[in-house]
Amino acid sequence: AATTLIAKESQKNLKSRELDVINSSLTIQLTNASTGLTDAFAKAGVDVGSAKDATADDTSVEMTEKLEEARLNSVFDRVYAREMSYRLTTILLQLDAIYKTTQNTELKTYLDTTYKNIEPLQKQLDTYSAKTS
């Protein structure tokens, strides 16, 4: 949920058309994933908390601060691509870890689908980041 909010709020600061397109797709995928995973986790009996709690976590606050500094220094796109790629890598690792530990078939299916939808976007951000570094 926090990553979705960061992606949405960052859209207005992006200068690169390529990154703008990647981020638009990412925002859609993260919104769908957030809603679907919340439902899937709830059906599996897992409490996921609220989006408000997620935006206050240390990593979200730290990333928001980095992005604001990057915006002020006119390097927003480069920093955003690098930080979001890292953040998505972390999310993908978490999805994989949950997938390997759950026995819930419905949750496994949703985790797999979500992984397959987010992974190409993470790779695109990684590629963009490598080109602009």
Coordinates of N, CA and C in Angstrom, one line a residue:
A1 N 0.8 -1.2 0.0 CA 0.0 0.0 0.0 C 0.9 1.3 0.0
A2 N 1.9 1.3 0.8 CA 2.8 2.4 0.9 C 3.5 2.6 -0.4
T3 N 3.9 1.6 -1.1 CA 4.6 1.7 -2.4 C 3.7 2.2 -3.4
T4 N 2.4 1.8 -3.4 CA 1.4 2.4 -4.3 C 1.3 3.9 -4.1
L5 N 1.2 4.3 -2.9 CA 1.1 5.7 -2.7 C 2.3 6.5 -3.1
I6 N 3.5 6.0 -2.9 CA 4.7 6.6 -3.4 C 4.8 6.7 -4.9
A7 N 4.4 5.6 -5.6 CA 4.3 5.6 -7.0 C 3.4 6.7 -7.5
K8 N 2.2 6.7 -6.9 CA 1.2 7.7 -7.4 C 1.7 9.2 -7.2
E9 N 2.2 9.4 -6.0 CA 2.7 10.8 -5.7 C 3.9 11.2 -6.5
S10 N 4.6 10.2 -6.9 CA 5.9 10.5 -7.7 C 5.6 10.8 -9.2
Q11 N 4.4 10.4 -9.7 CA 4.1 10.6 -11.1 C 4.3 12.0 -11.6
K12 N 3.9 13.0 -10.8 CA 3.9 14.4 -11.2 C 5.3 14.9 -11.3
N13 N 6.3 14.2 -10.7 CA 7.7 14.7 -10.7 C 8.5 14.1 -11.8
L14 N 8.0 13.1 -12.5 CA 8.8 12.4 -13.5 C 9.0 13.2 -14.7
K15 N 10.2 13.3 -15.2 CA 10.5 14.0 -16.5 C 10.6 13.1 -17.7
S16 N 11.1 11.9 -17.5 CA 11.3 11.0 -18.6 C 10.0 10.4 -19.0
R17 N 9.8 10.4 -20.3 CA 8.5 9.7 -20.9 C 8.6 8.2 -20.6
E18 N 9.8 7.6 -20.8 CA 9.9 6.2 -20.6 C 9.6 5.8 -19.1
L19 N 10.1 6.6 -18.2 CA 9.9 6.3 -16.8 C 8.4 6.6 -16.4
D20 N 7.8 7.6 -17.1 CA 6.4 7.9 -16.8 C 5.5 6.8 -17.2
V21 N 5.8 6.1 -18.4 CA 5.0 5.0 -18.8 C 5.2 3.8 -17.9
I22 N 6.4 3.5 -17.5 CA 6.7 2.4 -16.5 C 5.9 2.7 -15.2
N23 N 6.0 3.9 -14.7 CA 5.4 4.2 -13.5 C 3.9 4.1 -13.5
S24 N 3.3 4.5 -14.7 CA 1.8 4.4 -14.8 C 1.4 2.9 -14.7
S25 N 2.1 2.1 -15.4 CA 1.8 0.6 -15.4 C 2.0 0.1 -14.0
L26 N 3.1 0.5 -13.3 CA 3.4 0.1 -12.0 C 2.3 0.5 -11.0
T27 N 1.8 1.7 -11.1 CA 0.8 2.2 -10.2 C -0.5 1.3 -10.4
I28 N -0.8 1.0 -11.6 CA -2.0 0.1 -11.8 C -1.8 -1.3 -11.2
Q29 N -0.6 -1.8 -11.5 CA -0.3 -3.2 -10.9 C -0.3 -3.2 -9.4
L30 N 0.3 -2.2 -8.8 CA 0.4 -2.1 -7.4 C -0.9 -1.9 -6.7
T31 N -1.8 -1.1 -7.3 CA -3.1 -0.9 -6.8 C -3.9 -2.2 -6.9
N32 N -3.9 -2.9 -8.0 CA -4.5 -4.2 -8.1 C -4.0 -5.2 -7.1
A33 N -2.7 -5.2 -7.0 CA -2.0 -6.2 -6.1 C -2.4 -5.9 -4.6
S34 N -2.4 -4.6 -4.3 CA -2.7 -4.2 -2.9 C -4.1 -4.6 -2.5
T35 N -5.1 -4.4 -3.4 CA -6.5 -4.8 -3.2 C -6.6 -6.3 -3.1
G36 N -6.1 -6.9 -4.2 CA -6.2 -8.4 -4.3 C -5.5 -9.1 -3.1
L37 N -4.3 -8.7 -2.8 CA -3.5 -9.4 -1.8 C -4.2 -9.2 -0.4
T38 N -4.8 -8.0 -0.2 CA -5.5 -7.7 1.1 C -6.6 -8.7 1.2
D39 N -7.4 -8.9 0.1 CA -8.5 -9.9 0.2 C -8.0 -11.3 0.3
A40 N -7.0 -11.6 -0.4 CA -6.4 -13.0 -0.4 C -5.9 -13.3 1.0
F41 N -5.1 -12.4 1.6 CA -4.6 -12.5 3.0 C -5.7 -12.7 4.0
A42 N -6.7 -11.8 3.8 CA -7.9 -11.9 4.8 C -8.6 -13.2 4.7
K43 N -8.8 -13.8 3.5 CA -9.4 -15.1 3.4 C -8.5 -16.2 4.0
A44 N -7.2 -15.9 4.0 CA -6.3 -16.9 4.6 C -6.1 -16.7 6.1
G45 N -6.8 -15.7 6.6 CA -6.7 -15.4 8.1 C -5.5 -14.6 8.5
V46 N -4.9 -13.8 7.6 CA -3.8 -13.0 7.9 C -4.2 -11.5 8.0
D47 N -3.9 -10.9 9.1 CA -4.2 -9.4 9.3 C -3.1 -8.6 8.6
V48 N -3.4 -7.7 7.7 CA -2.4 -7.0 7.0 C -2.3 -5.5 7.4
G49 N -3.1 -5.1 8.3 CA -3.0 -3.7 8.8 C -3.6 -2.7 7.8
S50 N -3.4 -1.5 8.0 CA -4.0 -0.5 7.1 C -2.9 0.3 6.3
A51 N -3.4 0.9 5.2 CA -2.4 1.7 4.4 C -1.8 2.8 5.2
K52 N -2.6 3.4 6.1 CA -2.1 4.5 6.9 C -0.9 4.0 7.7
D53 N -1.0 2.8 8.3 CA 0.2 2.3 9.1 C 1.4 2.1 8.2
A54 N 1.1 1.6 6.9 CA 2.2 1.3 6.0 C 3.0 2.6 5.6
T55 N 2.3 3.7 5.4 CA 2.9 4.9 5.0 C 3.8 5.5 6.1
A56 N 3.6 5.1 7.3 CA 4.3 5.7 8.4 C 5.6 4.9 8.7
D57 N 5.7 3.7 8.0 CA 6.9 2.9 8.4 C 8.2 3.6 8.0
D58 N 9.3 3.2 8.6 CA 10.6 3.8 8.4 C 11.0 3.9 7.0
T59 N 10.8 2.8 6.2 CA 11.3 2.7 4.8 C 10.5 3.7 4.0
S60 N 9.3 3.9 4.2 CA 8.5 4.8 3.4 C 8.9 6.2 3.7
V61 N 9.0 6.6 5.0 CA 9.5 7.9 5.3 C 10.8 8.2 4.7
E62 N 11.8 7.2 4.8 CA 13.1 7.4 4.3 C 13.1 7.6 2.8
M63 N 12.3 6.8 2.1 CA 12.2 7.0 0.6 C 11.6 8.3 0.2
T64 N 10.5 8.7 0.9 CA 9.9 10.0 0.6 C 10.9 11.1 0.8
E65 N 11.7 11.1 1.8 CA 12.7 12.1 2.1 C 13.8 12.1 1.0
K66 N 14.2 10.9 0.5 CA 15.2 10.8 -0.5 C 14.7 11.3 -1.8
L67 N 13.4 11.1 -2.1 CA 12.8 11.5 -3.3 C 12.6 13.1 -3.3
E68 N 12.3 13.6 -2.2 CA 12.2 15.1 -2.1 C 13.5 15.7 -2.3
E69 N 14.6 15.2 -1.7 CA 15.9 15.7 -1.9 C 16.3 15.6 -3.4
A70 N 16.0 14.5 -4.0 CA 16.3 14.2 -5.4 C 15.6 15.2 -6.3
R71 N 14.3 15.5 -6.0 CA 13.5 16.5 -6.7 C 14.2 17.9 -6.6
L72 N 14.6 18.2 -5.4 CA 15.2 19.5 -5.2 C 16.6 19.7 -6.0
N73 N 17.3 18.5 -6.2 CA 18.6 18.5 -6.8 C 18.4 18.1 -8.3
S74 N 17.2 18.1 -8.8 CA 17.0 17.8 -10.3 C 17.5 16.5 -10.7
V75 N 17.4 15.5 -9.9 CA 17.8 14.1 -10.2 C 16.7 13.1 -9.8
F76 N 15.5 13.6 -9.9 CA 14.4 12.8 -9.4 C 14.2 11.4 -10.1
D77 N 14.2 11.5 -11.4 CA 14.0 10.3 -12.2 C 15.0 9.2 -11.9
R78 N 16.3 9.6 -11.8 CA 17.4 8.6 -11.6 C 17.2 8.0 -10.2
V79 N 17.0 8.8 -9.2 CA 16.8 8.3 -7.8 C 15.5 7.5 -7.7
Y80 N 14.5 8.0 -8.3 CA 13.2 7.3 -8.2 C 13.3 5.8 -8.8
A81 N 13.9 5.8 -10.0 CA 14.0 4.4 -10.6 C 14.9 3.5 -9.8
R82 N 16.0 4.0 -9.2 CA 16.8 3.1 -8.4 C 16.1 2.7 -7.1
E83 N 15.5 3.6 -6.4 CA 14.9 3.3 -5.2 C 13.6 2.4 -5.3
M84 N 12.9 2.7 -6.4 CA 11.7 1.9 -6.6 C 12.0 0.5 -7.1
S85 N 13.1 0.4 -7.9 CA 13.6 -1.0 -8.3 C 14.0 -1.8 -7.0
Y86 N 14.7 -1.1 -6.1 CA 15.1 -1.8 -4.9 C 13.9 -2.2 -4.1
R87 N 12.9 -1.3 -3.9 CA 11.7 -1.5 -3.2 C 10.9 -2.7 -3.8
L88 N 10.8 -2.7 -5.1 CA 10.1 -3.8 -5.7 C 10.8 -5.1 -5.6
T89 N 12.1 -5.1 -5.6 CA 12.9 -6.3 -5.4 C 12.5 -6.9 -4.0
T90 N 12.5 -6.0 -3.0 CA 12.1 -6.4 -1.7 C 10.7 -7.0 -1.6
I91 N 9.8 -6.4 -2.3 CA 8.4 -6.9 -2.4 C 8.4 -8.3 -3.0
L92 N 9.1 -8.4 -4.1 CA 9.1 -9.7 -4.8 C 9.7 -10.8 -3.9
L93 N 10.7 -10.5 -3.2 CA 11.3 -11.5 -2.2 C 10.3 -11.9 -1.2
Q94 N 9.5 -10.9 -0.7 CA 8.5 -11.2 0.3 C 7.4 -12.0 -0.3
L95 N 6.9 -11.7 -1.5 CA 5.9 -12.5 -2.1 C 6.4 -14.0 -2.3
D96 N 7.7 -14.1 -2.7 CA 8.2 -15.5 -2.9 C 8.3 -16.2 -1.6
A97 N 8.7 -15.5 -0.5 CA 8.8 -16.2 0.8 C 7.5 -16.6 1.3
I98 N 6.5 -15.8 1.1 CA 5.1 -16.2 1.6 C 4.6 -17.3 0.7
Y99 N 4.8 -17.3 -0.6 CA 4.4 -18.4 -1.5 C 5.0 -19.7 -1.0
K100 N 6.3 -19.7 -0.6 CA 6.9 -20.9 -0.3 C 6.4 -21.5 1.1
T101 N 5.8 -20.6 1.9 CA 5.5 -21.1 3.3 C 4.0 -21.3 3.4
T102 N 3.1 -20.8 2.5 CA 1.7 -21.0 2.7 C 1.2 -22.3 2.0
Q103 N 0.2 -22.8 2.6 CA -0.4 -24.0 2.0 C -1.8 -23.6 1.3
N104 N -2.2 -22.4 1.5 CA -3.4 -21.9 0.9 C -3.3 -21.8 -0.6
T105 N -4.0 -22.6 -1.3 CA -3.9 -22.7 -2.8 C -4.4 -21.3 -3.4
E106 N -5.4 -20.7 -2.9 CA -5.9 -19.5 -3.5 C -4.9 -18.4 -3.3
L107 N -4.3 -18.3 -2.1 CA -3.3 -17.3 -1.8 C -2.1 -17.6 -2.7
K108 N -1.7 -18.8 -2.9 CA -0.5 -19.1 -3.7 C -0.7 -18.6 -5.2
T109 N -1.9 -18.9 -5.7 CA -2.3 -18.5 -7.0 C -2.2 -17.0 -7.2
Y110 N -2.7 -16.2 -6.2 CA -2.7 -14.8 -6.3 C -1.3 -14.2 -6.1
L111 N -0.5 -14.8 -5.2 CA 0.9 -14.4 -5.1 C 1.7 -14.6 -6.4
D112 N 1.5 -15.8 -7.0 CA 2.2 -16.1 -8.3 C 1.8 -15.1 -9.3
T113 N 0.5 -14.8 -9.5 CA 0.0 -13.8 -10.5 C 0.6 -12.4 -10.2
T114 N 0.6 -12.0 -8.9 CA 1.1 -10.7 -8.6 C 2.6 -10.6 -8.9
Y115 N 3.3 -11.7 -8.5 CA 4.8 -11.7 -8.8 C 5.0 -11.5 -10.3
K116 N 4.3 -12.3 -11.1 CA 4.5 -12.2 -12.6 C 4.1 -10.9 -13.2
N117 N 3.2 -10.1 -12.5 CA 2.8 -8.8 -13.0 C 3.8 -7.7 -12.6
I118 N 4.4 -7.9 -11.4 CA 5.3 -6.8 -10.9 C 6.8 -7.1 -11.4
E119 N 7.2 -8.3 -11.5 CA 8.6 -8.6 -11.9 C 9.1 -7.9 -13.2
P120 N 8.3 -7.9 -14.3 CA 8.8 -7.2 -15.5 C 8.9 -5.7 -15.3
L121 N 8.1 -5.1 -14.4 CA 8.2 -3.6 -14.1 C 9.4 -3.4 -13.3
Q122 N 9.8 -4.3 -12.4 CA 11.0 -4.1 -11.6 C 12.2 -4.2 -12.5
K123 N 12.2 -5.1 -13.5 CA 13.3 -5.2 -14.4 C 13.4 -4.0 -15.3
Q124 N 12.3 -3.4 -15.7 CA 12.3 -2.2 -16.5 C 12.9 -1.0 -15.7
L125 N 12.5 -0.9 -14.5 CA 13.1 0.1 -13.6 C 14.6 -0.1 -13.4
D126 N 15.0 -1.3 -13.2 CA 16.4 -1.7 -13.1 C 17.2 -1.3 -14.3
T127 N 16.6 -1.6 -15.5 CA 17.3 -1.3 -16.7 C 17.4 0.2 -16.9
Y128 N 16.3 0.9 -16.6 CA 16.3 2.4 -16.7 C 17.4 3.0 -15.8
S129 N 17.4 2.5 -14.6 CA 18.3 3.0 -13.6 C 19.8 2.7 -14.0
A130 N 20.1 1.6 -14.6 CA 21.4 1.3 -15.1 C 21.8 2.2 -16.3
K131 N 20.8 2.6 -17.1 CA 21.1 3.5 -18.2 C 21.4 4.9 -17.8
T132 N 20.8 5.3 -16.6 CA 20.9 6.7 -16.2 C 22.0 6.9 -15.1
S133 N 22.6 5.9 -14.7 CA 23.6 6.0 -13.6 C 24.9 6.5 -14.1

